[in-house]
Structure formats: C-alpha cells, structure tokens
Amino acid sequence: MEPTLRVGLAGLGSVSRTILHNIQTIENVRLTAVADIRQEPLARAEAQYGVETYDSVEAMCESPDVDAVWVCTPNLFHTEHTITAAEHGKHVICEKPMAITLEQAQEMVDVVERTGVHYVQGHSKIFDPPVRRMREIVSSGEMGRLIQLNTWEYKPWISGQPRLDTEVDFHIGGGALYRQGPHQTDVVRGIGGGMVKSVRATVGRHNPDFPMAEGNFSAFLEFEDGAVATMAFNGYGYLDITELTWGIGEGGQVHNDASAPQRFSGAVENDVKYEWAGMREARERTMERRYQPFYGLTIASCEGGDIRQSPDGLYLYDRAGRREITLDPKGHGRGELVELRNALLEERETFPGARWGMATLEVILAMRESSDTGREVTLSHQTPCPY
C-alpha cells in the first residue's frame, strides 16, 4: 500500500473551490485540514469534507495529520505561509505568483532547500498536456532547433468578473501581470527550455475603473540559445481568445456564449466575490470537458516546421503537410498534487520547483521594469527545464 499524502489547504477563497474538488479525485491524496480567518467557510468545509479546521496557517502546520500545505492565501502572504509550512517540515504547493518580489522568492527558495521539504509551484500551465508535449517535441530535435514562440491571450480578466481590492492593485500583487503573467511565462519558458536571457516589454493600465490594475502587456523574450518569444495579454474583455481556439477555454470546455460579459466598475466585497466564484465553480463542474485545455493560442516554430494545439492534442506542420497528435484527455484538473505525490514516492525533485517559480517571477518583474524604463532587462535567476 502506498502512503496517503495528507493535505492542508491554507485559504478558503475563490481559488480554493476548484482545489477542494480536485483533491478528492486523486488517488492516495486526502484533504485533512483547512485554515482561514473566517469562520463561515471553515464550518462549511468541516461539514462537507470532515476536515480539521484552523483559524491560522501556523496552527494548521502544527497538526500531525498534515503532510503538505497548499498555499492559496492572497499573494501578499505566499512568502510568510510557505516559510511557516517549511519550518514545520511540511511540503508546499504555492499558488502563482510565487511572491511579490525577488527578495521574497529567494527567502522561499532558501527555506525550502534548508529544510529539505518538497515545493511545487502551483497553478502552472506546464501541467497542461499540450504544453508538455510541445516541450518534448522541441527538446527531441525531431523538427529541428526551436527558433520562435508566440502566445496570445484575450479574456475579460479585469472587469468581467468581481475583483477584490487585493486583486486589482499591482503594489500588493494584483493586476494581470502578477495574476496572468505567470501562465504565459511558464508556457514559453516550459516549451523554450527555461533559460530566458533578456526581456523587453510594455505593460498597460487602461481601465479607468481599476487604475492600479495592469490589464495588458506585450513582451519580447530572448533565450540564451537564440530562440525568441512574444507574449501578448489583453484582459479588458472585448475580444475573447476562444473565438480563435474552436471556442475552447482554459478548462477544455466549449464556450458558446457570444454575448458581452458582465462588467464591474470597481472592487467588490468578499461576499460578492465568493458567491460568484461558487456559482462559477458549480457551473464549470457540470460542463462537459471533452477537449484539451487552451490558455490562449500558442505556436512554436522550429527550423523544420510549426506546432500548435488542436482540440484533441497538437497539430504539426512540416514539408509533408499537417498531422495531428492526440493526447490523453485525462490530463484535466490540477496536476500539482500528482507531481508532489509522485516526487515523494520516487524520491526525486519536483518540477516546477521553487527555483523555477523564482525564475518565472523574475521574467514578470523584468517586464514591469522594462516598461517603466524603456530598456531591455537582462536576467540572472533563470533555471532550465529538466525534460
């Protein structure tokens, strides 16, 4: 019998709703505890899942019934709660972004490596099967050297759903750069091998209802091996990228509603946000998931051809024409727990780990620096993709 990985969830906000559901579906993984400062979600979790409840992350980390802590508290607290968990000998999964500053990320790397716990950088698109398969094709060399990557995402991020104050102020980890930038950055770093040499970018705040929220960015990345990548994100909610991806969104579901999204003109209170998140989670759980997940549209260009996603896997274009590789649809859901469980069983390092999370954060912060200064920014904390 393989041992069961006992998980404690730190933070019962909107992000945790999908996590709670996914924990119950993974073999040899069990939710045993939750922590939050609010009594209502604690009581609900206790009634629904029969778990221990705590009013602080530190108290939960003292439980002998918790092996790993999933940190999904607000971005401001990722560093504090990761360090608390690691100091108590608990493995860590941490939501993106890893931290707000590189100094915070370095503290997290240091404590993880000093204590010897395993760390998984959570909410990474590296877990999406098409991204993994693209990387495998590129690293195999079967289509020649990678020369170019392009990825685009358009979605109603900034005002198309209710946002809390902490989500729309870039000073404290809010805005699209912190909250969506890690997705695209992990896609291009994952496919491109990880080692970004420099970044040139422009970041915008163009929604007057959310003046402190970055809502769009465009970036040019150069890798150490000479490959280049462009990343474009627009979160103002006019065009939706699903119009270019067969109607398929991030979860692999088909979105058929072409009507304009509801718009919010400012930050909302917690109860509005969490009620909306609950309804969305319930709706998405009932939607049929038939296709591979699409976080926007991504094209990898090699010397011998191009690769992009298809609804069921990947399209490969070369001199012989177009062919399709189909991928296992079971890749849906959160892969962080599977990665942590397997790494512990196989006695190996996790991927993406703490140094990968820090490298992705470095790219994001370099994008803002480049936008502010009008200059290219050279990077120094990059780490390679291990496969």
mmCIF file of C-alpha atoms in Angstrom:
data_model
loop_
_atom_site.group_PDB
_atom_site.id
_atom_site.type_symbol
_atom_site.label_atom_id
_atom_site.label_comp_id
_atom_site.label_asym_id
_atom_site.label_seq_id
_atom_site.Cartn_x
_atom_site.Cartn_y
_atom_site.Cartn_z
ATOM 1 C CA MET A 1 0.000 0.000 0.000
ATOM 2 C CA GLU A 2 1.378 3.394 -0.984
ATOM 3 C CA PRO A 3 1.202 6.033 1.762
ATOM 4 C CA THR A 4 -1.515 8.676 1.613
ATOM 5 C CA LEU A 5 -0.430 12.291 1.184
ATOM 6 C CA ARG A 6 -2.394 14.344 3.716
ATOM 7 C CA VAL A 7 -3.017 17.892 2.565
ATOM 8 C CA GLY A 8 -3.896 21.049 4.459
ATOM 9 C CA LEU A 9 -5.382 23.920 2.470
ATOM 10 C CA ALA A 10 -4.350 27.441 3.504
ATOM 11 C CA GLY A 11 -7.027 29.908 2.456
ATOM 12 C CA LEU A 12 -10.634 29.202 1.517
ATOM 13 C CA GLY A 13 -11.178 31.945 -1.035
ATOM 14 C CA SER A 14 -12.281 31.655 -4.641
ATOM 15 C CA VAL A 15 -9.180 29.762 -5.833
ATOM 16 C CA SER A 16 -9.624 27.015 -3.255
ATOM 17 C CA ARG A 17 -13.025 25.935 -4.589
ATOM 18 C CA THR A 18 -11.635 24.043 -7.573
ATOM 19 C CA ILE A 19 -8.753 22.719 -5.485
ATOM 20 C CA LEU A 20 -11.105 21.245 -2.882
ATOM 21 C CA HIS A 21 -12.936 19.347 -5.592
ATOM 22 C CA ASN A 22 -9.769 18.081 -7.268
ATOM 23 C CA ILE A 23 -8.162 16.820 -4.065
ATOM 24 C CA GLN A 24 -10.974 14.334 -3.685
ATOM 25 C CA THR A 25 -10.302 12.811 -7.116
ATOM 26 C CA ILE A 26 -6.599 11.938 -6.765
ATOM 27 C CA GLU A 27 -5.512 8.510 -5.603
ATOM 28 C CA ASN A 28 -3.511 8.339 -2.364
ATOM 29 C CA VAL A 29 -4.173 12.008 -1.611
ATOM 30 C CA ARG A 30 -6.549 13.180 1.117
ATOM 31 C CA LEU A 31 -7.658 16.568 2.409
ATOM 32 C CA THR A 32 -7.261 16.566 6.194
ATOM 33 C CA ALA A 33 -7.271 20.226 7.261
ATOM 34 C CA VAL A 34 -8.138 23.765 6.197
ATOM 35 C CA ALA A 35 -7.176 27.180 7.546
ATOM 36 C CA ASP A 36 -8.845 30.563 7.160
ATOM 37 C CA ILE A 37 -9.532 33.622 9.305
ATOM 38 C CA ARG A 38 -13.273 33.428 8.509
ATOM 39 C CA GLN A 39 -15.497 31.058 10.464
ATOM 40 C CA GLU A 40 -18.213 30.564 7.845
ATOM 41 C CA PRO A 41 -16.040 28.836 5.199
ATOM 42 C CA LEU A 42 -14.307 26.827 7.924
ATOM 43 C CA ALA A 43 -17.655 25.494 9.150
ATOM 44 C CA ARG A 44 -18.723 24.729 5.595
ATOM 45 C CA ALA A 45 -15.513 22.812 4.853
ATOM 46 C CA GLU A 46 -15.787 20.855 8.091
ATOM 47 C CA ALA A 47 -19.366 19.851 7.293
ATOM 48 C CA GLN A 48 -18.669 18.980 3.662
ATOM 49 C CA TYR A 49 -15.271 17.284 3.929
ATOM 50 C CA GLY A 50 -14.951 16.266 7.578
ATOM 51 C CA VAL A 51 -11.610 18.018 7.988
ATOM 52 C CA GLU A 52 -9.804 19.694 10.862
ATOM 53 C CA THR A 53 -10.263 23.486 10.856
ATOM 54 C CA TYR A 54 -7.847 26.180 11.994
ATOM 55 C CA ASP A 55 -8.008 29.966 12.212
ATOM 56 C CA SER A 56 -4.340 30.382 11.298
ATOM 57 C CA VAL A 57 -1.909 28.724 8.904
ATOM 58 C CA GLU A 58 0.644 28.302 11.683
ATOM 59 C CA ALA A 59 -1.835 26.367 13.821
ATOM 60 C CA MET A 60 -2.650 24.072 10.901
ATOM 61 C CA CYS A 61 1.051 23.472 10.295
ATOM 62 C CA GLU A 62 1.360 22.135 13.834
ATOM 63 C CA SER A 63 -1.100 19.334 13.072
ATOM 64 C CA PRO A 64 0.464 15.847 12.863
ATOM 65 C CA ASP A 65 -2.254 14.967 10.348
ATOM 66 C CA VAL A 66 -0.889 17.320 7.657
ATOM 67 C CA ASP A 67 1.999 16.319 5.378
ATOM 68 C CA ALA A 68 1.752 19.141 2.840
ATOM 69 C CA VAL A 69 0.268 22.633 2.766
ATOM 70 C CA TRP A 70 -1.322 24.129 -0.327
ATOM 71 C CA VAL A 71 -0.871 27.906 -0.042
ATOM 72 C CA CYS A 72 -3.717 29.741 -1.754
ATOM 73 C CA THR A 73 -3.911 32.755 0.502
ATOM 74 C CA PRO A 74 -3.613 36.267 -1.029
ATOM 75 C CA ASN A 75 -0.367 36.900 -2.902
ATOM 76 C CA LEU A 76 0.966 39.125 -0.134
ATOM 77 C CA PHE A 77 1.112 36.135 2.219
ATOM 78 C CA HIS A 78 2.682 33.495 -0.041
ATOM 79 C CA THR A 79 6.152 34.014 1.385
ATOM 80 C CA GLU A 80 5.078 34.046 5.030
ATOM 81 C CA HIS A 81 2.912 30.955 4.729
ATOM 82 C CA THR A 82 5.425 28.996 2.653
ATOM 83 C CA ILE A 83 8.133 29.676 5.211
ATOM 84 C CA THR A 84 5.798 28.732 8.071
ATOM 85 C CA ALA A 85 4.923 25.420 6.414
ATOM 86 C CA ALA A 86 8.521 24.568 5.547
ATOM 87 C CA GLU A 87 9.763 25.411 9.040
ATOM 88 C CA HIS A 88 7.219 22.906 10.365
ATOM 89 C CA GLY A 89 8.511 20.240 7.974
ATOM 90 C CA LYS A 90 5.524 20.390 5.644
ATOM 91 C CA HIS A 91 5.832 20.096 1.882
ATOM 92 C CA VAL A 92 4.445 23.074 -0.027
ATOM 93 C CA ILE A 93 2.346 23.775 -3.086
ATOM 94 C CA CYS A 94 2.098 27.526 -3.625
ATOM 95 C CA GLU A 95 -0.247 29.311 -5.993
ATOM 96 C CA LYS A 96 1.152 31.716 -8.556
ATOM 97 C CA PRO A 97 2.769 34.164 -8.423
ATOM 98 C CA MET A 98 5.375 32.661 -6.147
ATOM 99 C CA ALA A 99 5.862 36.006 -4.383
ATOM 100 C CA ILE A 100 5.715 39.758 -4.931
ATOM 101 C CA THR A 101 9.451 40.462 -5.017
ATOM 102 C CA LEU A 102 12.576 38.534 -5.904
ATOM 103 C CA GLU A 103 13.818 39.010 -2.356
ATOM 104 C CA GLN A 104 10.740 37.208 -1.043
ATOM 105 C CA ALA A 105 11.177 34.437 -3.611
ATOM 106 C CA GLN A 106 14.800 33.983 -2.552
ATOM 107 C CA GLU A 107 13.687 33.598 1.064
ATOM 108 C CA MET A 108 11.307 30.856 -0.044
ATOM 109 C CA VAL A 109 13.993 29.073 -2.062
ATOM 110 C CA ASP A 110 16.383 29.256 0.873
ATOM 111 C CA VAL A 111 13.969 27.818 3.443
ATOM 112 C CA VAL A 112 12.799 25.027 1.115
ATOM 113 C CA GLU A 113 16.367 23.961 0.393
ATOM 114 C CA ARG A 114 17.481 24.303 4.015
ATOM 115 C CA THR A 115 14.595 22.267 5.452
ATOM 116 C CA GLY A 116 14.589 19.685 2.650
ATOM 117 C CA VAL A 117 10.844 19.845 2.028
ATOM 118 C CA HIS A 118 9.410 19.489 -1.448
ATOM 119 C CA TYR A 119 7.973 22.568 -3.159
ATOM 120 C CA VAL A 120 5.686 22.654 -6.200
ATOM 121 C CA GLN A 121 4.971 25.925 -7.972
ATOM 122 C CA GLY A 122 1.212 25.797 -8.315
ATOM 123 C CA HIS A 123 -1.241 26.907 -10.951
ATOM 124 C CA SER A 124 1.291 26.460 -13.734
ATOM 125 C CA LYS A 125 0.260 25.794 -17.319
ATOM 126 C CA ILE A 126 3.259 23.472 -17.515
ATOM 127 C CA PHE A 127 0.845 20.822 -16.227
ATOM 128 C CA ASP A 128 -1.319 21.151 -19.378
ATOM 129 C CA PRO A 129 -0.637 18.097 -21.598
ATOM 130 C CA PRO A 130 -0.258 20.093 -24.855
ATOM 131 C CA VAL A 131 2.427 22.308 -23.296
ATOM 132 C CA ARG A 132 4.316 19.264 -22.007
ATOM 133 C CA ARG A 133 4.103 17.523 -25.372
ATOM 134 C CA MET A 134 5.255 20.629 -27.232
ATOM 135 C CA ARG A 135 8.309 20.732 -24.994
ATOM 136 C CA GLU A 136 9.038 17.061 -25.616
ATOM 137 C CA ILE A 137 8.906 17.567 -29.380
ATOM 138 C CA VAL A 138 11.105 20.652 -29.214
ATOM 139 C CA SER A 139 13.689 19.069 -26.917
ATOM 140 C CA SER A 140 13.814 15.897 -29.036
ATOM 141 C CA GLY A 141 15.032 17.885 -32.030
ATOM 142 C CA GLU A 142 12.749 15.972 -34.401
ATOM 143 C CA MET A 143 11.615 19.244 -36.025
ATOM 144 C CA GLY A 144 14.974 20.955 -35.753
ATOM 145 C CA ARG A 145 16.013 23.758 -33.464
ATOM 146 C CA LEU A 146 13.373 25.968 -31.870
ATOM 147 C CA ILE A 147 13.541 29.440 -33.375
ATOM 148 C CA GLN A 148 10.344 31.214 -32.347
ATOM 149 C CA LEU A 149 7.451 31.082 -29.875
ATOM 150 C CA ASN A 150 4.312 33.218 -29.954
ATOM 151 C CA THR A 151 1.440 33.161 -27.472
ATOM 152 C CA TRP A 152 -1.667 35.344 -27.171
ATOM 153 C CA GLU A 153 -4.455 35.522 -24.615
ATOM 154 C CA TYR A 154 -7.542 37.777 -24.671
ATOM 155 C CA LYS A 155 -10.081 37.417 -21.873
ATOM 156 C CA PRO A 156 -12.381 39.530 -19.647
ATOM 157 C CA TRP A 157 -9.991 39.425 -16.712
ATOM 158 C CA ILE A 158 -10.003 42.901 -15.282
ATOM 159 C CA SER A 159 -13.700 43.813 -15.159
ATOM 160 C CA GLY A 160 -15.545 40.771 -16.478
ATOM 161 C CA GLN A 161 -15.713 39.184 -13.030
ATOM 162 C CA PRO A 162 -15.838 40.593 -9.493
ATOM 163 C CA ARG A 163 -12.434 41.550 -8.129
ATOM 164 C CA LEU A 164 -11.304 42.171 -4.562
ATOM 165 C CA ASP A 165 -9.084 45.112 -3.634
ATOM 166 C CA THR A 166 -6.097 42.785 -3.350
ATOM 167 C CA GLU A 167 -6.614 41.593 -6.935
ATOM 168 C CA VAL A 168 -6.554 44.991 -8.614
ATOM 169 C CA ASP A 169 -3.576 46.807 -7.070
ATOM 170 C CA PHE A 170 -0.212 45.962 -8.586
ATOM 171 C CA HIS A 171 1.578 47.280 -5.486
ATOM 172 C CA ILE A 172 0.319 44.286 -3.467
ATOM 173 C CA GLY A 173 0.374 41.548 -6.076
ATOM 174 C CA GLY A 174 -2.752 42.435 -8.019
ATOM 175 C CA GLY A 175 -3.295 43.090 -11.706
ATOM 176 C CA ALA A 176 -2.907 40.934 -14.778
ATOM 177 C CA LEU A 177 0.887 40.920 -14.774
ATOM 178 C CA TYR A 178 1.118 39.134 -11.411
ATOM 179 C CA ARG A 179 -2.025 37.043 -11.849
ATOM 180 C CA GLN A 180 -1.928 36.084 -15.530
ATOM 181 C CA GLY A 181 1.697 36.711 -16.480
ATOM 182 C CA PRO A 182 2.929 33.507 -14.795
ATOM 183 C CA HIS A 183 0.686 31.437 -17.065
ATOM 184 C CA GLN A 184 2.137 32.737 -20.320
ATOM 185 C CA THR A 185 5.644 32.904 -18.924
ATOM 186 C CA ASP A 186 5.526 29.265 -17.845
ATOM 187 C CA VAL A 187 4.189 28.281 -21.264
ATOM 188 C CA VAL A 188 7.045 29.912 -23.171
ATOM 189 C CA ARG A 189 9.730 29.034 -20.618
ATOM 190 C CA GLY A 190 8.468 25.462 -20.473
ATOM 191 C CA ILE A 191 8.449 24.967 -24.238
ATOM 192 C CA GLY A 192 11.585 27.025 -24.803
ATOM 193 C CA GLY A 193 13.721 25.287 -22.177
ATOM 194 C CA GLY A 194 13.567 27.796 -19.368
ATOM 195 C CA MET A 195 16.678 29.898 -19.910
ATOM 196 C CA VAL A 196 15.443 33.375 -20.824
ATOM 197 C CA LYS A 197 18.328 35.771 -21.454
ATOM 198 C CA SER A 198 16.546 39.122 -21.636
ATOM 199 C CA VAL A 199 13.135 40.800 -21.700
ATOM 200 C CA ARG A 200 11.726 43.867 -23.430
ATOM 201 C CA ALA A 201 8.103 44.723 -22.607
ATOM 202 C CA THR A 202 5.313 47.260 -22.329
ATOM 203 C CA VAL A 203 2.705 46.961 -19.574
ATOM 204 C CA GLY A 204 -0.528 48.963 -19.544
ATOM 205 C CA ARG A 205 -3.227 50.128 -17.148
ATOM 206 C CA HIS A 206 -6.049 51.329 -19.387
ATOM 207 C CA ASN A 207 -9.247 50.673 -17.450
ATOM 208 C CA PRO A 208 -10.130 53.865 -15.522
ATOM 209 C CA ASP A 209 -12.332 51.880 -13.118
ATOM 210 C CA PHE A 210 -9.232 49.980 -11.968
ATOM 211 C CA PRO A 211 -6.365 52.496 -12.202
ATOM 212 C CA MET A 212 -3.932 50.358 -10.192
ATOM 213 C CA ALA A 213 -4.582 47.138 -12.122
ATOM 214 C CA GLU A 214 -2.362 46.226 -15.029
ATOM 215 C CA GLY A 215 -4.689 44.958 -17.733
ATOM 216 C CA ASN A 216 -2.463 44.299 -20.726
ATOM 217 C CA PHE A 217 1.122 43.570 -21.637
ATOM 218 C CA SER A 218 3.283 42.706 -24.621
ATOM 219 C CA ALA A 219 6.735 41.223 -24.215
ATOM 220 C CA PHE A 220 9.672 40.102 -26.323
ATOM 221 C CA LEU A 221 11.867 37.417 -24.737
ATOM 222 C CA GLU A 222 15.215 36.166 -25.990
ATOM 223 C CA PHE A 223 16.531 32.789 -24.833
ATOM 224 C CA GLU A 224 20.185 32.012 -24.248
ATOM 225 C CA ASP A 225 20.204 29.666 -27.258
ATOM 226 C CA GLY A 226 18.955 32.393 -29.597
ATOM 227 C CA ALA A 227 15.284 31.418 -29.747
ATOM 228 C CA VAL A 228 12.819 34.259 -29.239
ATOM 229 C CA ALA A 229 9.285 34.505 -27.882
ATOM 230 C CA THR A 230 6.478 37.031 -27.851
ATOM 231 C CA MET A 231 3.751 37.135 -25.219
ATOM 232 C CA ALA A 232 0.595 39.247 -25.590
ATOM 233 C CA PHE A 233 -2.152 39.524 -22.997
ATOM 234 C CA ASN A 234 -5.267 41.688 -23.032
ATOM 235 C CA GLY A 235 -7.702 41.445 -20.138
ATOM 236 C CA TYR A 236 -10.162 44.209 -20.970
ATOM 237 C CA GLY A 237 -12.836 41.812 -22.158
ATOM 238 C CA TYR A 238 -13.801 42.800 -25.676
ATOM 239 C CA LEU A 239 -12.342 40.053 -27.861
ATOM 240 C CA ASP A 240 -12.229 36.605 -26.248
ATOM 241 C CA ILE A 241 -9.433 34.340 -27.485
ATOM 242 C CA THR A 242 -11.834 31.381 -27.592
ATOM 243 C CA GLU A 243 -13.042 32.782 -30.925
ATOM 244 C CA LEU A 244 -9.648 31.657 -32.259
ATOM 245 C CA THR A 245 -9.415 28.343 -30.363
ATOM 246 C CA TRP A 246 -12.523 26.491 -31.562
ATOM 247 C CA GLY A 247 -14.461 28.006 -28.666
ATOM 248 C CA ILE A 248 -12.355 26.009 -26.174
ATOM 249 C CA GLY A 249 -11.179 27.677 -22.965
ATOM 250 C CA GLU A 250 -8.708 27.031 -20.164
ATOM 251 C CA GLY A 251 -10.536 24.022 -18.751
ATOM 252 C CA GLY A 252 -11.141 22.310 -22.085
ATOM 253 C CA GLN A 253 -14.816 23.264 -22.121
ATOM 254 C CA VAL A 254 -16.511 24.810 -25.133
ATOM 255 C CA HIS A 255 -17.866 28.318 -24.551
ATOM 256 C CA ASN A 256 -20.781 29.130 -26.843
ATOM 257 C CA ASP A 257 -21.956 32.402 -25.295
ATOM 258 C CA ALA A 258 -21.016 35.284 -27.603
ATOM 259 C CA SER A 259 -22.768 37.939 -25.515
ATOM 260 C CA ALA A 260 -20.772 40.676 -23.811
ATOM 261 C CA PRO A 261 -19.606 39.720 -20.320
ATOM 262 C CA GLN A 262 -20.995 41.403 -17.246
ATOM 263 C CA ARG A 263 -18.822 44.357 -16.288
ATOM 264 C CA PHE A 264 -17.856 45.574 -12.829
ATOM 265 C CA SER A 265 -16.844 49.178 -12.252
ATOM 266 C CA GLY A 266 -14.792 48.712 -9.102
ATOM 267 C CA ALA A 267 -13.618 46.303 -6.439
ATOM 268 C CA VAL A 268 -16.290 44.315 -4.599
ATOM 269 C CA GLU A 269 -16.754 42.979 -1.080
ATOM 270 C CA ASN A 270 -15.744 39.435 -0.149
ATOM 271 C CA ASP A 271 -19.271 38.030 -0.117
ATOM 272 C CA VAL A 272 -19.930 39.162 -3.699
ATOM 273 C CA LYS A 273 -16.679 37.644 -4.911
ATOM 274 C CA TYR A 274 -17.114 34.327 -3.150
ATOM 275 C CA GLU A 275 -20.761 33.920 -4.150
ATOM 276 C CA TRP A 276 -19.813 34.495 -7.777
ATOM 277 C CA ALA A 277 -16.878 32.082 -7.516
ATOM 278 C CA GLY A 278 -19.120 29.417 -6.029
ATOM 279 C CA MET A 279 -21.623 29.719 -8.857
ATOM 280 C CA ARG A 280 -18.868 29.581 -11.474
ATOM 281 C CA GLU A 281 -17.283 26.522 -9.901
ATOM 282 C CA ALA A 282 -20.640 24.716 -9.771
ATOM 283 C CA ARG A 283 -21.370 25.635 -13.390
ATOM 284 C CA GLU A 284 -17.973 24.538 -14.685
ATOM 285 C CA ARG A 285 -18.171 21.249 -12.817
ATOM 286 C CA THR A 286 -21.324 20.351 -14.774
ATOM 287 C CA MET A 287 -19.866 21.358 -18.155
ATOM 288 C CA GLU A 288 -18.642 18.522 -20.307
ATOM 289 C CA ARG A 289 -14.857 18.528 -20.620
ATOM 290 C CA ARG A 290 -14.016 16.936 -23.918
ATOM 291 C CA TYR A 291 -11.021 18.810 -25.238
ATOM 292 C CA GLN A 292 -7.504 19.789 -24.307
ATOM 293 C CA PRO A 293 -7.157 22.989 -22.246
ATOM 294 C CA PHE A 294 -6.355 26.213 -24.096
ATOM 295 C CA TYR A 295 -4.712 29.092 -22.292
ATOM 296 C CA GLY A 296 -4.850 31.250 -25.366
ATOM 297 C CA LEU A 297 -3.222 30.470 -28.682
ATOM 298 C CA THR A 298 0.399 29.290 -28.759
ATOM 299 C CA ILE A 299 2.566 28.486 -31.792
ATOM 300 C CA ALA A 300 6.058 27.006 -31.583
ATOM 301 C CA SER A 301 8.189 27.377 -34.712
ATOM 302 C CA CYS A 302 11.197 25.165 -35.346
ATOM 303 C CA GLU A 303 13.644 25.048 -38.246
ATOM 304 C CA GLY A 304 11.663 22.163 -39.741
ATOM 305 C CA GLY A 305 8.082 23.153 -39.006
ATOM 306 C CA ASP A 306 5.477 24.606 -36.675
ATOM 307 C CA ILE A 307 3.457 23.234 -33.760
ATOM 308 C CA ARG A 308 0.178 24.441 -32.328
ATOM 309 C CA GLN A 309 -2.638 22.977 -30.276
ATOM 310 C CA SER A 310 -5.594 21.162 -31.771
ATOM 311 C CA PRO A 311 -8.808 20.485 -29.855
ATOM 312 C CA ASP A 312 -7.567 16.974 -29.066
ATOM 313 C CA GLY A 313 -3.815 17.476 -28.923
ATOM 314 C CA LEU A 314 -1.327 19.084 -31.300
ATOM 315 C CA TYR A 315 -1.068 19.923 -34.997
ATOM 316 C CA LEU A 316 2.399 19.529 -36.513
ATOM 317 C CA TYR A 317 3.151 21.307 -39.806
ATOM 318 C CA ASP A 318 6.190 20.314 -41.885
ATOM 319 C CA ARG A 319 7.100 19.648 -45.509
ATOM 320 C CA ALA A 320 4.760 16.657 -45.569
ATOM 321 C CA GLY A 321 1.790 18.832 -44.580
ATOM 322 C CA ARG A 322 -0.238 18.755 -41.382
ATOM 323 C CA ARG A 323 -0.574 15.843 -38.986
ATOM 324 C CA GLU A 324 -2.193 15.563 -35.593
ATOM 325 C CA ILE A 325 -1.025 14.034 -32.326
ATOM 326 C CA THR A 326 -3.883 13.233 -29.961
ATOM 327 C CA LEU A 327 -3.291 13.423 -26.222
ATOM 328 C CA ASP A 328 -4.877 11.734 -23.246
ATOM 329 C CA PRO A 329 -7.885 13.826 -22.109
ATOM 330 C CA LYS A 330 -7.313 12.672 -18.536
ATOM 331 C CA GLY A 331 -4.818 15.489 -18.120
ATOM 332 C CA HIS A 332 -7.535 17.898 -17.000
ATOM 333 C CA GLY A 333 -7.530 19.183 -13.442
ATOM 334 C CA ARG A 334 -4.752 20.292 -11.120
ATOM 335 C CA GLY A 335 -1.534 18.349 -11.614
ATOM 336 C CA GLU A 336 0.307 19.803 -8.630
ATOM 337 C CA LEU A 337 -0.803 17.102 -6.204
ATOM 338 C CA VAL A 338 0.084 14.314 -8.610
ATOM 339 C CA GLU A 339 3.534 15.857 -9.086
ATOM 340 C CA LEU A 340 4.126 16.195 -5.348
ATOM 341 C CA ARG A 341 2.847 12.701 -4.586
ATOM 342 C CA ASN A 342 4.964 11.111 -7.321
ATOM 343 C CA ALA A 343 8.100 13.068 -6.435
ATOM 344 C CA LEU A 344 7.843 11.879 -2.840
ATOM 345 C CA LEU A 345 7.268 8.262 -3.875
ATOM 346 C CA GLU A 346 10.102 8.353 -6.422
ATOM 347 C CA GLU A 347 12.433 10.301 -4.106
ATOM 348 C CA ARG A 348 13.171 12.963 -6.705
ATOM 349 C CA GLU A 349 12.915 16.725 -7.015
ATOM 350 C CA THR A 350 9.653 18.316 -8.059
ATOM 351 C CA PHE A 351 9.019 20.245 -11.259
ATOM 352 C CA PRO A 352 8.167 23.061 -11.380
ATOM 353 C CA GLY A 353 10.010 23.705 -8.130
ATOM 354 C CA ALA A 354 10.972 26.762 -6.123
ATOM 355 C CA ARG A 355 13.808 27.931 -8.365
ATOM 356 C CA TRP A 356 11.535 27.620 -11.405
ATOM 357 C CA GLY A 357 8.900 29.731 -9.670
ATOM 358 C CA MET A 358 11.504 32.370 -8.856
ATOM 359 C CA ALA A 359 12.728 32.418 -12.463
ATOM 360 C CA THR A 360 9.202 32.958 -13.749
ATOM 361 C CA LEU A 361 8.701 35.775 -11.247
ATOM 362 C CA GLU A 362 11.957 37.324 -12.460
ATOM 363 C CA VAL A 363 10.568 37.494 -16.004
ATOM 364 C CA ILE A 364 7.363 39.147 -14.803
ATOM 365 C CA LEU A 365 9.170 41.758 -12.736
ATOM 366 C CA ALA A 366 11.570 42.396 -15.626
ATOM 367 C CA MET A 367 8.570 43.122 -17.848
ATOM 368 C CA ARG A 368 7.436 45.877 -15.495
ATOM 369 C CA GLU A 369 10.976 47.248 -15.163
ATOM 370 C CA SER A 370 11.384 47.299 -18.931
ATOM 371 C CA SER A 371 8.054 49.051 -19.352
ATOM 372 C CA ASP A 372 8.965 51.672 -16.748
ATOM 373 C CA THR A 373 12.467 52.342 -18.074
ATOM 374 C CA GLY A 374 12.017 51.711 -21.789
ATOM 375 C CA ARG A 375 15.021 49.400 -21.734
ATOM 376 C CA GLU A 376 15.821 45.740 -22.245
ATOM 377 C CA VAL A 377 16.364 43.876 -18.963
ATOM 378 C CA THR A 378 18.946 41.090 -18.607
ATOM 379 C CA LEU A 379 18.041 38.186 -16.325
ATOM 380 C CA SER A 380 20.173 36.277 -13.827
ATOM 381 C CA HIS A 381 17.948 33.810 -11.933
ATOM 382 C CA GLN A 382 16.832 31.526 -14.754
ATOM 383 C CA THR A 383 16.809 27.756 -14.429
ATOM 384 C CA PRO A 384 16.479 25.112 -17.172
ATOM 385 C CA CYS A 385 13.517 22.890 -17.900
ATOM 386 C CA PRO A 386 14.559 19.365 -16.824
ATOM 387 C CA TYR A 387 12.953 17.491 -19.713
#
